[in-house]
mmCIF file of C-alpha atoms in Angstrom:
data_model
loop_
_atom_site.group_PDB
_atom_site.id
_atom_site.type_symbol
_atom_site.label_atom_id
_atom_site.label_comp_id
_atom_site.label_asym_id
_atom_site.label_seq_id
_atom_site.Cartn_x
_atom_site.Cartn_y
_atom_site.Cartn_z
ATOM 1 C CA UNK A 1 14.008 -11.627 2.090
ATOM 2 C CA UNK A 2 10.767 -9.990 2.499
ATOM 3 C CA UNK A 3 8.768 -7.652 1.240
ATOM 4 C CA UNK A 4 5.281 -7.062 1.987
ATOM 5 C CA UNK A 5 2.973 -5.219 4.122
ATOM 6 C CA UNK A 6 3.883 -6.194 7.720
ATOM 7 C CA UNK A 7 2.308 -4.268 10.826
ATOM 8 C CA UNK A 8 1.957 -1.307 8.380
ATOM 9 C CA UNK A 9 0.736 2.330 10.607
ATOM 10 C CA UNK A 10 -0.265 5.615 10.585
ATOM 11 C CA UNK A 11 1.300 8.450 13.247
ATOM 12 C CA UNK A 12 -0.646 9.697 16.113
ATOM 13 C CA UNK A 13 -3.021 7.372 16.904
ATOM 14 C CA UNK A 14 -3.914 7.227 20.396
ATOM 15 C CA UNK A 15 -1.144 5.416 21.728
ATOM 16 C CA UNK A 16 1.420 7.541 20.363
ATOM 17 C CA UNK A 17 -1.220 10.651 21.654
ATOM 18 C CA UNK A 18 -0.512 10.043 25.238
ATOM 19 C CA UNK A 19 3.119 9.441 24.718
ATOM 20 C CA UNK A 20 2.758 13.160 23.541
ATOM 21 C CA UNK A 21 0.966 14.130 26.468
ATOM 22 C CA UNK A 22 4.075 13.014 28.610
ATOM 23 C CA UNK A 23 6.543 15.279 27.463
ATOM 24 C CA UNK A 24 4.507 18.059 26.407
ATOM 25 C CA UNK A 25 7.144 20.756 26.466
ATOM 26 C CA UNK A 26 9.238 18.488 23.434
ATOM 27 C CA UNK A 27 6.091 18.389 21.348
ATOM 28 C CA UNK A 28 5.685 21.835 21.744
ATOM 29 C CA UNK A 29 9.032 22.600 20.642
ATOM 30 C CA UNK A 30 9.049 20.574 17.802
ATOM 31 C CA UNK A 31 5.583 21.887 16.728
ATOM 32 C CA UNK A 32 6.616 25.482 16.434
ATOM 33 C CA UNK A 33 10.134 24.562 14.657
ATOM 34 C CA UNK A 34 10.107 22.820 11.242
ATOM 35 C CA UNK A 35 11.291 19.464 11.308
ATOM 36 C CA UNK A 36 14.997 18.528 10.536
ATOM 37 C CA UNK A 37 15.619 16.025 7.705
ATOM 38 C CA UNK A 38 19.364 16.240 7.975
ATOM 39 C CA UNK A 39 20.344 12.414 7.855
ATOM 40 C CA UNK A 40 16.508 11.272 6.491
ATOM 41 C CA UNK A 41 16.735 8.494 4.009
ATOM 42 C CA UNK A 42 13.936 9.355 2.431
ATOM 43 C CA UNK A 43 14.912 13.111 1.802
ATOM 44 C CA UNK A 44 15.597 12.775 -1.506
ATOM 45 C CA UNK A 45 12.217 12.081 -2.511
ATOM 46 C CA UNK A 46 10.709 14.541 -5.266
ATOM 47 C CA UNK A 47 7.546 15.369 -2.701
ATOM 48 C CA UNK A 48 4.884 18.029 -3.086
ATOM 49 C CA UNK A 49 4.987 21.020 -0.767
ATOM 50 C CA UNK A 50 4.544 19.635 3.208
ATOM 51 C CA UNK A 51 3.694 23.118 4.575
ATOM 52 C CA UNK A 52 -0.304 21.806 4.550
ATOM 53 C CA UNK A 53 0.860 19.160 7.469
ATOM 54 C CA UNK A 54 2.901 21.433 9.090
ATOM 55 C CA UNK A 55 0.214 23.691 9.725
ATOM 56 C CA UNK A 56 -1.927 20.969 10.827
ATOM 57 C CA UNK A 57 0.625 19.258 12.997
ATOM 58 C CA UNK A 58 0.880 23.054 14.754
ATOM 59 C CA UNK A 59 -3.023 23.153 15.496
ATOM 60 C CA UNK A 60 -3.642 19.717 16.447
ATOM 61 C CA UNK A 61 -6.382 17.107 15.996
ATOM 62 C CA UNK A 62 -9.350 18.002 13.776
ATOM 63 C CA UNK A 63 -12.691 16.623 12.610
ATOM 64 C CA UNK A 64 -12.846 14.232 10.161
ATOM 65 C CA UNK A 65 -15.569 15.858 7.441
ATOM 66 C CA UNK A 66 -17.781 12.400 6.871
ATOM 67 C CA UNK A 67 -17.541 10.621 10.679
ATOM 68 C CA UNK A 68 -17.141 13.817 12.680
ATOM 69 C CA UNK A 69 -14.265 11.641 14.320
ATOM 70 C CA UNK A 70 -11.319 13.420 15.868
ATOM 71 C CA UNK A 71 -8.128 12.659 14.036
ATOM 72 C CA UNK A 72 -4.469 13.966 12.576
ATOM 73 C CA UNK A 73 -3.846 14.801 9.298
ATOM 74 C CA UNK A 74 -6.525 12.151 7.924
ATOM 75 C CA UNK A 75 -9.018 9.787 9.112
ATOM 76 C CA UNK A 76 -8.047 6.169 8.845
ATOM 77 C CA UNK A 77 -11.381 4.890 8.863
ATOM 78 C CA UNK A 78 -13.242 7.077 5.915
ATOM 79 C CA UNK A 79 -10.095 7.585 3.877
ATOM 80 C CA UNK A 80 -10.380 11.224 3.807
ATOM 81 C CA UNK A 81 -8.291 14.294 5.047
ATOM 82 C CA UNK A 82 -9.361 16.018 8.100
ATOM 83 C CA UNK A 83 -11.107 19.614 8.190
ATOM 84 C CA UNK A 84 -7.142 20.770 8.276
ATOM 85 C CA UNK A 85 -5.809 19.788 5.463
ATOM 86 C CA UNK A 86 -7.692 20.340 2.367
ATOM 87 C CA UNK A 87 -8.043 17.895 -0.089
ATOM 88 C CA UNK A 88 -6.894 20.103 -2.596
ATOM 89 C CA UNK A 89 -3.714 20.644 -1.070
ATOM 90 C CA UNK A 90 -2.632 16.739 -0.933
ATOM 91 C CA UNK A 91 -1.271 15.851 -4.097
ATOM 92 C CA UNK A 92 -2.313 13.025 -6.494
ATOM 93 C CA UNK A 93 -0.677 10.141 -7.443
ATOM 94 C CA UNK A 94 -1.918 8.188 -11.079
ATOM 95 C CA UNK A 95 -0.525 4.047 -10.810
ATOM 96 C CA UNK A 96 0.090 2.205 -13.875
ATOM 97 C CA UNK A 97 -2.118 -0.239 -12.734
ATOM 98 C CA UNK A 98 -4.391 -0.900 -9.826
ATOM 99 C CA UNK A 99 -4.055 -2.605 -6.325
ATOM 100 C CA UNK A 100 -5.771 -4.198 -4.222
ATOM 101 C CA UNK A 101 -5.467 -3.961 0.028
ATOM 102 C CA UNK A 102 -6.015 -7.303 1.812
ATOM 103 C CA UNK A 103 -6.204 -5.769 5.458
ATOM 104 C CA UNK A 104 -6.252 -8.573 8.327
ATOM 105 C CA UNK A 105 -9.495 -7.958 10.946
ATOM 106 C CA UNK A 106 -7.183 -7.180 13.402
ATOM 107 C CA UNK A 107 -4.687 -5.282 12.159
ATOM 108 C CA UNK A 108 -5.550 -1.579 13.894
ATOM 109 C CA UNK A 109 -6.984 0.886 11.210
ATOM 110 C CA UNK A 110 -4.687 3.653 12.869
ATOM 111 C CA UNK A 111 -1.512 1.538 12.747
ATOM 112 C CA UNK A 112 -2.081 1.002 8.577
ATOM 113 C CA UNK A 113 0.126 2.652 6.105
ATOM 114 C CA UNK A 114 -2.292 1.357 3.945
ATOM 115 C CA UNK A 115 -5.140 3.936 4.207
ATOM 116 C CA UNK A 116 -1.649 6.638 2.945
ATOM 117 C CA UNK A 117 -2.187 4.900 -0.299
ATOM 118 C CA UNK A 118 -5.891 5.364 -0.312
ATOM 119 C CA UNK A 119 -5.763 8.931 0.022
ATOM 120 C CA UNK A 120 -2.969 9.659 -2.546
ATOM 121 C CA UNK A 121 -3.946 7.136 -5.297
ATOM 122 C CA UNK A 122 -7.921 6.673 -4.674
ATOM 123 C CA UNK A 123 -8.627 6.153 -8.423
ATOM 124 C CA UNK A 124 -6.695 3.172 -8.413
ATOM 125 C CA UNK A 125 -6.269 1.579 -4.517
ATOM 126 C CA UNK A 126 -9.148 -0.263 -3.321
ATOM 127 C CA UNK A 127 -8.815 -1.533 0.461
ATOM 128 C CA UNK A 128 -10.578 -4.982 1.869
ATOM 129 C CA UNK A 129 -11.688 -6.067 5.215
ATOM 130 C CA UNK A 130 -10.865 -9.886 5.161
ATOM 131 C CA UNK A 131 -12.515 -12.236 4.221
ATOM 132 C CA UNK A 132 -14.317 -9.590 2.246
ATOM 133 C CA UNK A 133 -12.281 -9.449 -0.784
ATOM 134 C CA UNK A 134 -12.944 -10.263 -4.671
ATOM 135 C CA UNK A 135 -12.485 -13.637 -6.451
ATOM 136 C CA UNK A 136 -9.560 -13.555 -8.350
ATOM 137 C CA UNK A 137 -9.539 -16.926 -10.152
ATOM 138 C CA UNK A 138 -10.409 -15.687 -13.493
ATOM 139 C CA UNK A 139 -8.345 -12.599 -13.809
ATOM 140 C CA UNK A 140 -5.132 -13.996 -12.573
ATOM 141 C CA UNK A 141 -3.215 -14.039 -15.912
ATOM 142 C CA UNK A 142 -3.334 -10.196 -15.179
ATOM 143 C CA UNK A 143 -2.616 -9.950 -11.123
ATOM 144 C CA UNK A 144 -0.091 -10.681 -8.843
ATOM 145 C CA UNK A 145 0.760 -10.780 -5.180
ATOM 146 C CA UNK A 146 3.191 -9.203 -3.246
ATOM 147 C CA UNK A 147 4.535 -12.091 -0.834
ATOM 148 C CA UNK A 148 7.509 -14.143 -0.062
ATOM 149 C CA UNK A 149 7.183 -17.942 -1.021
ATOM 150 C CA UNK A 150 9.440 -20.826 -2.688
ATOM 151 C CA UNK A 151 7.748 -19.755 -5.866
ATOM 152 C CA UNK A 152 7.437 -16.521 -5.699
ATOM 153 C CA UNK A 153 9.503 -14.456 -8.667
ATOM 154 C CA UNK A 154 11.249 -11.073 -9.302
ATOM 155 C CA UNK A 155 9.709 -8.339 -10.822
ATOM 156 C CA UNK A 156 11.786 -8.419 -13.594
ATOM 157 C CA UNK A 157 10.347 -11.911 -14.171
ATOM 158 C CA UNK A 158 6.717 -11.198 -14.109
ATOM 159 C CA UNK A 159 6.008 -11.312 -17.731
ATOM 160 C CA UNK A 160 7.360 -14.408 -18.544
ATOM 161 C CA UNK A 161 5.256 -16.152 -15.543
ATOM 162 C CA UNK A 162 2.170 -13.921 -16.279
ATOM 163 C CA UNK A 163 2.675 -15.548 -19.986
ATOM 164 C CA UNK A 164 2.741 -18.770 -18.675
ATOM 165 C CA UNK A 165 -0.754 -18.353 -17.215
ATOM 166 C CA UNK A 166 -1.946 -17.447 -20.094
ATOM 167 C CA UNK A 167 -0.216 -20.659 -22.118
ATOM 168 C CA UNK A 168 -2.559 -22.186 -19.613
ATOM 169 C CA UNK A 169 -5.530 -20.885 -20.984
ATOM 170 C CA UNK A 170 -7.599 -18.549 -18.263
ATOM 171 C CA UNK A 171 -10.539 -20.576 -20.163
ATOM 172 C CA UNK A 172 -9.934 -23.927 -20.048
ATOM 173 C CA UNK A 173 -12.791 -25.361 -20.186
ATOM 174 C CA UNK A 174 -16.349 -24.632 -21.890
ATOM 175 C CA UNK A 175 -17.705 -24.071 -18.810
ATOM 176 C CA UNK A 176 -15.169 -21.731 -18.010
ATOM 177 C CA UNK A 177 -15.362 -18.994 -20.638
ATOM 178 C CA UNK A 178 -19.274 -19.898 -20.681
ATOM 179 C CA UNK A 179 -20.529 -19.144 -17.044
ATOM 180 C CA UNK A 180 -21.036 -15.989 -16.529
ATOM 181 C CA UNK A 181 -18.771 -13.277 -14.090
ATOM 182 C CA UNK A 182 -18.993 -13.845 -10.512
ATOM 183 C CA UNK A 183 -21.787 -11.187 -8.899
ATOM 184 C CA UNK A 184 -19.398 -10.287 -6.139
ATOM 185 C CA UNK A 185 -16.670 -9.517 -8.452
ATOM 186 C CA UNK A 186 -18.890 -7.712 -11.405
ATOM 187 C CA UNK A 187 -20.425 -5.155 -8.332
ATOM 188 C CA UNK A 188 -16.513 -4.215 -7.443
ATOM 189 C CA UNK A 189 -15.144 -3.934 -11.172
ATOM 190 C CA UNK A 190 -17.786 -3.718 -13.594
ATOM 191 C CA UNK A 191 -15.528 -1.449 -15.689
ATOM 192 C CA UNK A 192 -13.336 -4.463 -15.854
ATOM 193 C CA UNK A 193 -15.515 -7.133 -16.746
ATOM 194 C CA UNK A 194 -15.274 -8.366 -20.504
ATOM 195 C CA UNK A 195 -17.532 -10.442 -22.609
ATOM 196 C CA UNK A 196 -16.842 -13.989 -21.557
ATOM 197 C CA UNK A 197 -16.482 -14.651 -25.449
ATOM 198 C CA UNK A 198 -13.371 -12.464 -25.622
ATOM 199 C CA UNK A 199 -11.468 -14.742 -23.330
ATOM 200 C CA UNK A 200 -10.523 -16.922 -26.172
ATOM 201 C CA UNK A 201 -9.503 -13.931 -28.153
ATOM 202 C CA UNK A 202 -7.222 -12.341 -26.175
ATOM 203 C CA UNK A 203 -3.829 -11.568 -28.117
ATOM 204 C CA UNK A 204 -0.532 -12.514 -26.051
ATOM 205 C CA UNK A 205 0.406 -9.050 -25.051
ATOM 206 C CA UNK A 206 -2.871 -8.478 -23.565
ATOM 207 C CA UNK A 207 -2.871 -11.597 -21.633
ATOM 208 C CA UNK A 208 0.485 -11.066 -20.276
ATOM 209 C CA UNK A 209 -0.012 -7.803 -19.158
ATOM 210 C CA UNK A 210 -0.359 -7.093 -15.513
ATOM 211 C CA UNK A 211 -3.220 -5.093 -14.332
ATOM 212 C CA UNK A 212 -3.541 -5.774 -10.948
ATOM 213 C CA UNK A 213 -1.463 -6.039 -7.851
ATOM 214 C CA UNK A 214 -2.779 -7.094 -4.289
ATOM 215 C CA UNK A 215 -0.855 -6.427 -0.710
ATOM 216 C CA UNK A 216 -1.427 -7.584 2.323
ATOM 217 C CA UNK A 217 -1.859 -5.605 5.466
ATOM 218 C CA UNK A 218 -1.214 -7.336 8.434
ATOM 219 C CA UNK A 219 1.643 -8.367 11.016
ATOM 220 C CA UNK A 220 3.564 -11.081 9.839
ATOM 221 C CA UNK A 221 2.011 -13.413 12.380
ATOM 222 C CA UNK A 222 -1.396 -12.555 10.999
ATOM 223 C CA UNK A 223 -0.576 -13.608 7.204
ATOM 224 C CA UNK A 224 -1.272 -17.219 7.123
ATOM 225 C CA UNK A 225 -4.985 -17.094 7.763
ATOM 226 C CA UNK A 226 -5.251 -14.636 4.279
ATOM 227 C CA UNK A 227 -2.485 -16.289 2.390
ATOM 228 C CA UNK A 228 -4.087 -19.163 2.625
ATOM 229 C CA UNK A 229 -7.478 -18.218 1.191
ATOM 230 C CA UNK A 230 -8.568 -20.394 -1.701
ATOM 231 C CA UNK A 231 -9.343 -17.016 -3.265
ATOM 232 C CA UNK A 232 -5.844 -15.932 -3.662
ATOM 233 C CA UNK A 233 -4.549 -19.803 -4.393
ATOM 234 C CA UNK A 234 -2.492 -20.067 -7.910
ATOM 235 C CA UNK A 235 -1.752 -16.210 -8.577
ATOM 236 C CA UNK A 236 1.541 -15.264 -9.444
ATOM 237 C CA UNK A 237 3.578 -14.388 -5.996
ATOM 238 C CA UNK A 238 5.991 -11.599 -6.304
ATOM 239 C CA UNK A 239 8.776 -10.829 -3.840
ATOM 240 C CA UNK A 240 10.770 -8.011 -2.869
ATOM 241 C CA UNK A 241 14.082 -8.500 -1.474
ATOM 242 C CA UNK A 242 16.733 -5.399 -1.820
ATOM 243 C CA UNK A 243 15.010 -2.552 0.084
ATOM 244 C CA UNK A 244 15.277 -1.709 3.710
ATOM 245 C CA UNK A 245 12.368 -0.361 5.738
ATOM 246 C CA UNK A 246 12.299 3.173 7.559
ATOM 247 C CA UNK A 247 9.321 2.513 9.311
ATOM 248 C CA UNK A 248 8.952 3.703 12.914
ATOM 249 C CA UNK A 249 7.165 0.269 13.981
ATOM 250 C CA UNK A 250 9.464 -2.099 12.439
ATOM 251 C CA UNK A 251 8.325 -5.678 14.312
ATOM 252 C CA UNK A 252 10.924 -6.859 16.927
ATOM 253 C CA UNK A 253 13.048 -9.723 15.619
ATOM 254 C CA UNK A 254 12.133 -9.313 12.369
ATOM 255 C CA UNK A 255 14.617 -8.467 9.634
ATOM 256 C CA UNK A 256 14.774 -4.038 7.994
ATOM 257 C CA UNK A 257 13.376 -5.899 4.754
ATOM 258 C CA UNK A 258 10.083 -6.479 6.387
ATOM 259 C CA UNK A 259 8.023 -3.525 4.724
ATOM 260 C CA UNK A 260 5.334 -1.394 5.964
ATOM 261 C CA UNK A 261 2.045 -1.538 3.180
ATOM 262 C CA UNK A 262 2.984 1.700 2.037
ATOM 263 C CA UNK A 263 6.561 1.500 1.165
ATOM 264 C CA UNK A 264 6.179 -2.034 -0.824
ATOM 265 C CA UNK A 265 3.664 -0.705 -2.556
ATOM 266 C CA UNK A 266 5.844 2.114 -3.379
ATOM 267 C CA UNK A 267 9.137 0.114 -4.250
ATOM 268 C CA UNK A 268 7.167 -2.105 -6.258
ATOM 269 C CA UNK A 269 6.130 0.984 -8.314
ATOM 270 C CA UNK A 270 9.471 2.100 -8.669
ATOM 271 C CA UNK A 271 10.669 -1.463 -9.977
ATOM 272 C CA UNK A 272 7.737 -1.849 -11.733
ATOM 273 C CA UNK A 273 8.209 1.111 -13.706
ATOM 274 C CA UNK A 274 11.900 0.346 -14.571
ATOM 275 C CA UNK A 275 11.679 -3.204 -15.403
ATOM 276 C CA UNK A 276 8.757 -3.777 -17.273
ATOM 277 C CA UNK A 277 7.609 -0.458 -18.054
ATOM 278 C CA UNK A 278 11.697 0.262 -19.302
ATOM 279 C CA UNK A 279 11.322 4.017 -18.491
ATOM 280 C CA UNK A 280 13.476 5.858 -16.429
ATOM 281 C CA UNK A 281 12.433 6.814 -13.203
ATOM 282 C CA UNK A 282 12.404 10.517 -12.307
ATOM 283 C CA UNK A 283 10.360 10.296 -8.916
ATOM 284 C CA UNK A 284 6.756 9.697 -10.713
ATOM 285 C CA UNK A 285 5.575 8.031 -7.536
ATOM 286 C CA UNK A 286 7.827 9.744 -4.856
ATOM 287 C CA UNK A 287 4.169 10.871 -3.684
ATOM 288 C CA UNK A 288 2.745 7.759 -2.418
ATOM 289 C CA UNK A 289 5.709 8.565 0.457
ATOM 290 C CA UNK A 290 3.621 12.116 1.016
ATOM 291 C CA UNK A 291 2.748 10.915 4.804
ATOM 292 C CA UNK A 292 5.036 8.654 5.432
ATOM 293 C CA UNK A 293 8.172 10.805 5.174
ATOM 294 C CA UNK A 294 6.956 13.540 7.066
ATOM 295 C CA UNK A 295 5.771 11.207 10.255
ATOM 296 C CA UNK A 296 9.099 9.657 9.913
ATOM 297 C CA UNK A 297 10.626 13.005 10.638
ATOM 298 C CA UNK A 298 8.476 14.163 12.916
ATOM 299 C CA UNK A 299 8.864 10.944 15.086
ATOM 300 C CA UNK A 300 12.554 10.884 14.341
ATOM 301 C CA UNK A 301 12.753 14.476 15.828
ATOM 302 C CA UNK A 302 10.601 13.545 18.796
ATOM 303 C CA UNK A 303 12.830 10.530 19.553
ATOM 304 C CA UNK A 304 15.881 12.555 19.316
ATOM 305 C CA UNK A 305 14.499 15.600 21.787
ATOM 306 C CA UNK A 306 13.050 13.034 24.102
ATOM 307 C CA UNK A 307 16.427 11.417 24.267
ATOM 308 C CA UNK A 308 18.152 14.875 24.986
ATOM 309 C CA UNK A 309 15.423 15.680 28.048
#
C-alpha cells in the first residue's frame, strides 16, 4: 500500500565492510568472478555498461576527489564518484521534471539510495537535510508528494487534482500574488521564480502541469516528524501501490511495497511517463537503477556463497 522512500541505502558502508572482513575468502571469490544475474528481477533493465564498478569493486575502497574520504563506488556525503570510477563513465539520466529529497537527520548518509539519484540525475535531484528544505506553499499547483495517506491519489489522477489547485487560485488573495517570493526559496530556484504578476495569467495547462516531485528519505518510523511539516501541508499526496521492492534492507515487518528512495523515484518515472506523459516506455530511465542493480547482485551473490561456506 506503500510507496515511498523507507530506510533507503547504499552498499558497503561500514557495517556491511566488516561483514566482508569475516569471510574474506567469499569476497575474494566473488571479486575476481563477474556477478551472476541469473534469477535478478531487475535484469531486464536497459543499463549502461557496469564494467566501470566491476573494476572498482575488484580494487577496493578509494578516495573520494572533494573530502579525501575513503569510500566504494561513490561518496555519499559529496555526491560524487570516487577516484575509481570516472565520472565520465557513469551515465546520465535527464527527468521530465525535478525532485526534491526530504532526508530525515537521522537517517545514515551511507544507508540512502537517495544520494544514487543525485549522482545519475544531478541537473534535476536536489537533496535536503530536514528541516532545511524550501517553502512550497506557492508552487504547489505544480508539485506533489510521494506518500501514502486517505487522500492521497494515483498517478494517473494527478492532473485532474493538480487542476483543482489551480481552480483554487495559487493567488487568492491580493496579498498573495503581491508579496514578493520567499528569500529562502528564490536562493534555491531562482530559475524558477516568475513575476508575481503572472500568477493571475497563467493558462490552465500551465497550471496543471506538474513540475516538481518531493520524496522522503527516512525509515518509516521517522516520517511523521517531516510529514507533518507545515511546509509540506496541502500539496497533492501521491501513492504508489503495485510494485514490490528488491532492496537488500527491506524493514522487518513491513510489507515488499515499502520502497527504497531510489526505486520510487524510479517507478514513479516509469508511471509518470506512461500516464501523463502517454509515451511508451522503452527503458528511458532504466539508469536511475545504475547502482542499485549491481549492489543487489553483488549482495545477492555474497548471500548465496556465504550460505554455501
Amino acid at each position: 500500500q506503500l510507496t515511498m522512500s523507507l530506510n533507503s541505502s547504499t552498499l558497503l558502508n561500514e557495517e556491511n565492510a566488516q561483514g566482508a572482513k569475516g569471510n574474506t575468502e567469499c569476497l575474494e571469490s566473488l571479486l575476481q568472478t563477474p556477478s551472476s544475474i541469473q534469477d535478478n528481477p531487475l535484469q531486464q533493465l536497459q543499463l549502461a555498461s557496469q564494467e566501470v564498478l566491476e573494476k572498482a569493486k575488484k580494487s577496493g575502497r578509494s578516495k573520494c576527489p572533494r573530502c579525501n574520504s575513503s569510500r566504494m563506488f561513490y561518496c555519499y556525503t559529496c555526491f560524487v564518484p570516487v577516484e575509481t570510477v570516472p565520472t565520465k563513465e557513469i551515465p546520465t539520466v535527464k527527468l521530465p521534471l525535478k525532485i526534491d529529497i526530504i532526508k530525515h537527520p537521522n537517517e545514515t548518509d551511507g544507508k540512502s539510495t537517495a544520494v544514487h539519484a543525485k549522482l545519475l540525475a544531478p541537473d534535476d535531484v536536489t537533496i535536503y537535510k530536514y528541516p532545511c528544505i524550501p517553502e512550497y506553499e506557492e508552487k504547489r499547483h505544480e508539485i506533489a508528494l510521494i506518500f501514502p495517506g486517505p487522500n492521497s491519489v494515483s498517478v494517473k489522477d494527478i492532473a485532474f487534482h493538480l487542476q483543482k489547485y489551480t481552480k483554487k487560485g495559487v493567488c487568492s488573495s491580493d496579498d498573495d500574488c503581491s508579496r514578493e517570493p520567499l528569500l529562502k526559496q528564490a536562493k534555491i530556484e531562482p530559475e524558477e521564480e516568475k513575476n508575481p504578476s503572472e500568477c493571475t495569467s497563467s493558462s490552465r495547462s500551465e497550471g496543471t502541469r506538474l513540475k516538481k516531485i518531493i520524496f522522503i528519505d527516512s525509515t518509516w518510523n521517522q516520517t511523521n516528524k517531516i510529514i507533518t511539516d507545515e511546509r509540506l501541508q496541502g500539496l497533492l499526496q501521491i501513492e504508489l501501490k503495485t510494485r514490490k521492492t528488491c532492496f537488500w534492507r527491506h524493514q522487518k515487518g513491513k510489507p515488499d511495497t515499502y520502497l527504497s528512495t531510489i526505486e520510487a523515484i524510479y517507478y514513479f518515472l516509469v508511471d509518470y511517463h506512461q500516464e501523463i506523459l502517454k509515451e511508451s516506455y522503452k527503458g528511458q530511465y532504466d539508469n536511475l537503477l545504475f547502482f542499485f542493480s549491481f549492489m543487489y547482485t553483488l549482495i545477492k551473490d555474497a548471500k548465496c556463497c556465504a550460505e554455501k561456506e
